[in-house]
Amino acid sequence: RDASQQAAIGEPISIEENFKHLRKGDLVFFGRKATAEKKERITHVGIYIDSLRFMHEGGDVRINSFDLQAPDFSEFRAKSVVRAARIIGVGEERGVRRLKSIPYFISNENQ
């Protein structure tokens, strides 16, 4: 439902090496990376298309790129990308599940 909830499932995919490990349909999460002072905060999600491009919604559906030279490059999104995950093709144990079965939501249910 929310980007932070979506980030809790799936198989983590490295975004290192210029996103070369991403495949079409992988989810890309944006927000703030964890620091010594603050925990990670996921605020936005996009769907990786290919060739460093991703689609996302922020009022309107948009297609942007992580490629600095591309006309649809988004500096804001490039600076705020935190991590990625693969949902499609991942076994049931790591794919889509009911929120109540995810430990994070069980332990934070009353907060």
PDB file of C-alpha atoms in Angstrom:
ATOM      1  CA  ARG A   1       0.000   0.000   0.000  1.00  0.00           C
ATOM      2  CA  ASP A   2       2.439   2.661   1.140  1.00  0.00           C
ATOM      3  CA  ALA A   3       5.959   2.798  -0.296  1.00  0.00           C
ATOM      4  CA  SER A   4       7.456   1.908   3.090  1.00  0.00           C
ATOM      5  CA  GLN A   5       5.240  -1.190   3.306  1.00  0.00           C
ATOM      6  CA  GLN A   6       6.162  -2.263  -0.224  1.00  0.00           C
ATOM      7  CA  ALA A   7       9.851  -1.905   0.673  1.00  0.00           C
ATOM      8  CA  ALA A   8       9.408  -4.561   3.388  1.00  0.00           C
ATOM      9  CA  ILE A   9       8.845  -7.390   0.881  1.00  0.00           C
ATOM     10  CA  GLY A  10      10.555  -8.918  -2.113  1.00  0.00           C
ATOM     11  CA  GLU A  11      14.148  -9.819  -2.868  1.00  0.00           C
ATOM     12  CA  PRO A  12      16.620  -6.948  -2.368  1.00  0.00           C
ATOM     13  CA  ILE A  13      18.411  -6.009  -5.590  1.00  0.00           C
ATOM     14  CA  SER A  14      21.667  -4.065  -5.667  1.00  0.00           C
ATOM     15  CA  ILE A  15      21.506  -0.573  -7.158  1.00  0.00           C
ATOM     16  CA  GLU A  16      25.305  -0.380  -7.226  1.00  0.00           C
ATOM     17  CA  GLU A  17      27.252  -0.336 -10.482  1.00  0.00           C
ATOM     18  CA  ASN A  18      24.829   2.059 -12.167  1.00  0.00           C
ATOM     19  CA  PHE A  19      21.707  -0.082 -11.555  1.00  0.00           C
ATOM     20  CA  LYS A  20      23.003  -2.944 -13.762  1.00  0.00           C
ATOM     21  CA  HIS A  21      21.311  -5.624 -11.625  1.00  0.00           C
ATOM     22  CA  LEU A  22      17.788  -4.248 -12.111  1.00  0.00           C
ATOM     23  CA  ARG A  23      15.269  -5.896 -14.433  1.00  0.00           C
ATOM     24  CA  LYS A  24      12.009  -4.669 -15.896  1.00  0.00           C
ATOM     25  CA  GLY A  25       9.359  -4.575 -13.186  1.00  0.00           C
ATOM     26  CA  ASP A  26      11.705  -4.222 -10.202  1.00  0.00           C
ATOM     27  CA  LEU A  27      10.583  -1.689  -7.618  1.00  0.00           C
ATOM     28  CA  VAL A  28      12.860   1.263  -6.880  1.00  0.00           C
ATOM     29  CA  PHE A  29      12.459   2.969  -3.508  1.00  0.00           C
ATOM     30  CA  PHE A  30      13.192   6.600  -2.759  1.00  0.00           C
ATOM     31  CA  GLY A  31      13.531   8.578   0.441  1.00  0.00           C
ATOM     32  CA  ARG A  32      16.350   9.005   2.927  1.00  0.00           C
ATOM     33  CA  LYS A  33      19.141   6.519   3.527  1.00  0.00           C
ATOM     34  CA  ALA A  34      19.897   5.585   7.120  1.00  0.00           C
ATOM     35  CA  THR A  35      22.608   7.532   8.913  1.00  0.00           C
ATOM     36  CA  ALA A  36      24.104   7.234  12.390  1.00  0.00           C
ATOM     37  CA  GLU A  37      21.553   9.812  13.565  1.00  0.00           C
ATOM     38  CA  LYS A  38      18.422   8.810  11.611  1.00  0.00           C
ATOM     39  CA  LYS A  39      16.845   5.591  10.416  1.00  0.00           C
ATOM     40  CA  GLU A  40      16.010   4.917   6.779  1.00  0.00           C
ATOM     41  CA  ARG A  41      12.794   6.484   5.532  1.00  0.00           C
ATOM     42  CA  ILE A  42      11.078   5.266   2.348  1.00  0.00           C
ATOM     43  CA  THR A  43       8.638   7.813   0.927  1.00  0.00           C
ATOM     44  CA  HIS A  44       8.191   6.979  -2.765  1.00  0.00           C
ATOM     45  CA  VAL A  45       8.296   3.994  -5.126  1.00  0.00           C
ATOM     46  CA  GLY A  46       8.790   3.602  -8.856  1.00  0.00           C
ATOM     47  CA  ILE A  47       8.820   0.691 -11.296  1.00  0.00           C
ATOM     48  CA  TYR A  48      12.027   0.107 -13.246  1.00  0.00           C
ATOM     49  CA  ILE A  49      11.434   0.053 -17.006  1.00  0.00           C
ATOM     50  CA  ASP A  50      14.920  -0.543 -18.472  1.00  0.00           C
ATOM     51  CA  SER A  51      17.945   1.425 -19.667  1.00  0.00           C
ATOM     52  CA  LEU A  52      18.068   3.450 -16.410  1.00  0.00           C
ATOM     53  CA  ARG A  53      14.432   4.590 -16.812  1.00  0.00           C
ATOM     54  CA  PHE A  54      11.624   4.182 -14.295  1.00  0.00           C
ATOM     55  CA  MET A  55       8.003   5.179 -14.015  1.00  0.00           C
ATOM     56  CA  HIS A  56       6.358   6.611 -10.923  1.00  0.00           C
ATOM     57  CA  GLU A  57       3.381   8.675  -9.867  1.00  0.00           C
ATOM     58  CA  GLY A  58       3.496  12.015  -8.130  1.00  0.00           C
ATOM     59  CA  GLY A  59       0.207  13.637  -9.095  1.00  0.00           C
ATOM     60  CA  ASP A  60       0.773  12.485 -12.687  1.00  0.00           C
ATOM     61  CA  VAL A  61       2.397   9.334 -13.994  1.00  0.00           C
ATOM     62  CA  ARG A  62       5.955  10.192 -15.020  1.00  0.00           C
ATOM     63  CA  ILE A  63       8.855   8.455 -16.670  1.00  0.00           C
ATOM     64  CA  ASN A  64      12.279   9.567 -15.509  1.00  0.00           C
ATOM     65  CA  SER A  65      15.847   8.398 -15.866  1.00  0.00           C
ATOM     66  CA  PHE A  66      18.848   7.891 -13.618  1.00  0.00           C
ATOM     67  CA  ASP A  67      21.037   8.751 -16.639  1.00  0.00           C
ATOM     68  CA  LEU A  68      22.546  12.214 -16.150  1.00  0.00           C
ATOM     69  CA  GLN A  69      22.645  12.761 -19.935  1.00  0.00           C
ATOM     70  CA  ALA A  70      19.004  11.774 -20.606  1.00  0.00           C
ATOM     71  CA  PRO A  71      16.397  14.487 -21.236  1.00  0.00           C
ATOM     72  CA  ASP A  72      14.141  12.863 -18.624  1.00  0.00           C
ATOM     73  CA  PHE A  73      16.878  12.713 -15.937  1.00  0.00           C
ATOM     74  CA  SER A  74      15.564  13.523 -12.450  1.00  0.00           C
ATOM     75  CA  GLU A  75      18.279  14.890 -10.190  1.00  0.00           C
ATOM     76  CA  PHE A  76      15.916  14.799  -7.216  1.00  0.00           C
ATOM     77  CA  ARG A  77      15.071  11.116  -7.709  1.00  0.00           C
ATOM     78  CA  ALA A  78      18.678  10.173  -8.498  1.00  0.00           C
ATOM     79  CA  LYS A  79      19.790  11.741  -5.202  1.00  0.00           C
ATOM     80  CA  SER A  80      16.976  10.157  -3.191  1.00  0.00           C
ATOM     81  CA  VAL A  81      17.098   6.541  -4.444  1.00  0.00           C
ATOM     82  CA  VAL A  82      17.589   4.244  -1.444  1.00  0.00           C
ATOM     83  CA  ARG A  83      17.219   0.676  -2.682  1.00  0.00           C
ATOM     84  CA  ALA A  84      15.379  -1.727  -4.991  1.00  0.00           C
ATOM     85  CA  ALA A  85      13.508  -5.021  -4.709  1.00  0.00           C
ATOM     86  CA  ARG A  86      12.179  -7.716  -7.011  1.00  0.00           C
ATOM     87  CA  ILE A  87       8.640  -8.972  -6.405  1.00  0.00           C
ATOM     88  CA  ILE A  88       7.769 -10.629  -9.716  1.00  0.00           C
ATOM     89  CA  GLY A  89       9.244 -14.109 -10.017  1.00  0.00           C
ATOM     90  CA  VAL A  90      10.219 -14.305  -6.350  1.00  0.00           C
ATOM     91  CA  GLY A  91       9.024 -17.319  -4.375  1.00  0.00           C
ATOM     92  CA  GLU A  92       5.937 -16.965  -2.208  1.00  0.00           C
ATOM     93  CA  GLU A  93       8.019 -16.787   0.978  1.00  0.00           C
ATOM     94  CA  ARG A  94       9.550 -13.465  -0.208  1.00  0.00           C
ATOM     95  CA  GLY A  95       6.822 -12.177  -2.505  1.00  0.00           C
ATOM     96  CA  VAL A  96       3.457 -10.577  -1.848  1.00  0.00           C
ATOM     97  CA  ARG A  97       1.991 -11.495   1.545  1.00  0.00           C
ATOM     98  CA  ARG A  98      -0.580 -10.255   3.995  1.00  0.00           C
ATOM     99  CA  LEU A  99       0.817  -7.411   6.099  1.00  0.00           C
ATOM    100  CA  LYS A 100      -0.005  -9.227   9.326  1.00  0.00           C
ATOM    101  CA  SER A 101       2.432 -11.991   8.340  1.00  0.00           C
ATOM    102  CA  ILE A 102       5.383  -9.578   8.026  1.00  0.00           C
ATOM    103  CA  PRO A 103       7.344  -9.280  11.306  1.00  0.00           C
ATOM    104  CA  TYR A 104       7.749  -5.480  10.985  1.00  0.00           C
ATOM    105  CA  PHE A 105       3.995  -4.951  10.995  1.00  0.00           C
ATOM    106  CA  ILE A 106       3.334  -7.455  13.760  1.00  0.00           C
ATOM    107  CA  SER A 107       5.815  -5.716  16.081  1.00  0.00           C
ATOM    108  CA  ASN A 108       4.639  -2.195  15.141  1.00  0.00           C
ATOM    109  CA  GLU A 109       0.913  -2.896  15.010  1.00  0.00           C
ATOM    110  CA  ASN A 110       0.104  -0.957  18.186  1.00  0.00           C
ATOM    111  CA  GLN A 111       2.345   2.046  17.529  1.00  0.00           C
TER     112      GLN A 111
END
